[in-house]
Amino acid sequence: MEYLYDGTFDGLLTCLYEHVYTEKADDIRVLEENVQLSLGRQMQVKTDLTKSEKVAKAIEKKISPAALRRAYRAYLTAEKGKEMDVLRYVFLGFKLGRDVDRLHGSETVRRIDVLNHKVSWEADRILGILRFSVIEGPDGKDVLYAAIHPNCDLIQSIMPHFLNRFRQDPFIIHDVGREKAGFAKDDEWVMRPLPRDFSPQYTVDEQQYRELWRNYFRTAAIDQRRNPKLQKQFIPTRYWQYLTEMG
Amino acid sequence: MQNFESIMEKLKILTDAAKYDVSCSSSGHERRGQDGHLGSSAAMGICHTWTADGRCVSLLKVLYTNKCVYDCAYCINRRSNDVPRAAFTPRELADLTMEFYRRNYIEGLFLSSAVNGSPDRTLEEICEALRILRSDYGFLGYIHAKLIPGASPEMVQRIGMLADRVSINIELPSRESLAALAPQKTAAGILTPMRQITDAMAEQRSLTGAGNKYSKYRYRPKQLPDSNFALLGEEAPREGRYSTAKMVFRGAGKNLTVRQIDAKMAVKEDRFAPAGQTTQLMVGASGESDRQILALSHALYKNFFLKRVYFSAYIPLMSSPLLPQVGSAVPLTREHRLYQADWLMRFYGFDVSEILDGNDPNLDLQLDPKIAWALRHPEYFPMEINRASPEEILRIPGIGTISAARIVRQRRVAAVTYDDLKRMGVVLKRAKYFITVGGRYYGGGVQQEDLREHLILQSGGQQLDLFAQTDERFLGTKLQIE
Ligand code: SF4
């Protein structure tokens, strides 16, 4: 049976629940709008917070809290087939208990390792290469704004890092592709929809500081050590669009 | 911004003057193959960009000034060299740092300086810049301040309280080269502040009472309040319960500087160089062997509790009869091998005497020192993956700390097979010649006597050879000191 769910993590956990109590899933995909279900082959799974809660608790108890986190991170990637990867991992975990994460030789476990690595790698990179611009807030005070286009869904993983950092300035991190943004002020933040064509007003100093940074970046490279291959290895060209200094 | 043009000019000059000094924005070589670790430099382990030479940029690395009264032979800023000179004012530097930091261009500041007037006069201004950052702007980012040889004890103390990390560069790995190439500096001028920093950190650790000279309040780590991670009540309904704070990544705060952590825990921030002390040795400007350099760095770790010793391949820019010819090859491969050897000593349980146990006082430029060691010691190999101790496993070429840990972990629940090794991240094309798995040897294709040649070819072969040649030519220009 092919499961169609709403794309949320609770939805995915509900699928795992149905996998046990109704017909087995052999594929899980996100339900797209205006698509006709083909009955008998496909099934729409309605997200049910009681069921997802049960599954989450079971994972924490029968496997480990770390396993739940790992499943969640795997879900945050944009990889095809991640839902079935999570399913296989969780059910292998139900069989083996907490030892499942020691089975580095298993394809199922390795796959979850790989997906986890994708998220943490990208989150780590974005922490560094995301660029804030100073824009003018509604009250005339500075607000920091950054646009990102990550593969994985990771606003929530990077917000705390900047909350720790910016005590004075409110800030916004905008996932342009997913059309949502984290808005932070003081010690708190919320996630809100924000359309992709949001275009802020930059302050006068902004251009000058960008110019200074570009200048710094160019000057800092050591000509005798030029190594563009190495540079690309660290920072795939896909991410260059973020970097004020590469332009 | 007023005076934009003049800041631009200063930034250009003072960045250019600082860039040959590798520390901290570590060289690309050094980062590669370290299992994702950034060692103790993790305090500023976020890379914000990569320069065209493949180096990670995490700090704004500039000189405070390049006006210098000294005349060190190897240095582009030496008094007798004709270059444009500039100096920041404390306010200018503080503003620049703060504005770069809030835009997330940098993690903090890496500040060194030439000697403008006297060491203390220069450090006085640097102190003021750091004070503005910390007190006026509440800057909690990372600061690495480089002290100037000959700094007075008061100055060392003041800077140590403002910076996360302090360092004083040794540069020349022996007294003789120091006397020849940097005659105005003395070994005492370097080692005295270094000792003072080591002692201050030791003293700080032992003083715990309230009101001691390092902290007005006793340093007592508190549990981080959860509210730091809390979301506001409502959230987009799509996200369900897992968009809540619970699922926020464990590691999301891992790159905080000590001062940021202090601030979160609401403890007083007066701490002396919480991220410790480092130094740098220049490689290739003077004639010391790798054995001398590694022995010195080993002694520095042991006696001064340094966090890192950095190696910097000397780039011949200055002409002097005492130095390699201008334009001769930069000993990058050698620098890389030294970092690898240093890494083996710090994380793999190797000793200098093991890494260089042959007759040659220098590292093999063609091979990773770990492979070179393994080839010199066929008596330990092949090792059985399912039986060798963790320490032994770490000595196998192609196996790093992470894959070693995975092997040991899995062994407790299931025997490790050859295919498992690949999934664990073992570099089999190297490791297979040194292991057996369940009694079976998989490296049959290559004869023992061809193994060295084979491994050299494998590890970058041609290209590295080319490097090695230029290096050898370069090493041929040995210095005549005395
Ligand atoms: S004191 Fe420092 S800046 Fe001045 S010449 Fe010597 S190495 Fe260069």
Coordinates of C-alpha atoms and ligand atoms in Angstrom, one line a residue, chain B residues 68 70-72 74-75 77-78 114-115 185, ligand 1:
Chain B
C68 CA 57.2 48.7 13.1
Y70 CA 61.8 46.2 14.6
D71 CA 63.6 44.7 11.6
C72 CA 63.0 40.9 11.5
Y74 CA 61.7 37.3 7.3
C75 CA 58.9 39.9 7.8
N77 CA 56.5 44.6 7.8
R78 CA 60.1 45.1 9.0
A114 CA 53.7 45.2 14.5
V115 CA 55.6 47.2 17.1
K185 CA 63.5 39.8 19.9
Ligands
SF4_1 S1 58.3 42.8 15.1 FE1 56.8 41.7 14.1 S2 56.0 43.1 12.6 FE2 57.9 43.9 13.3 S3 59.4 43.2 11.9 FE3 59.4 41.7 13.5 S4 57.9 40.1 12.9 FE4 57.6 41.9 11.6

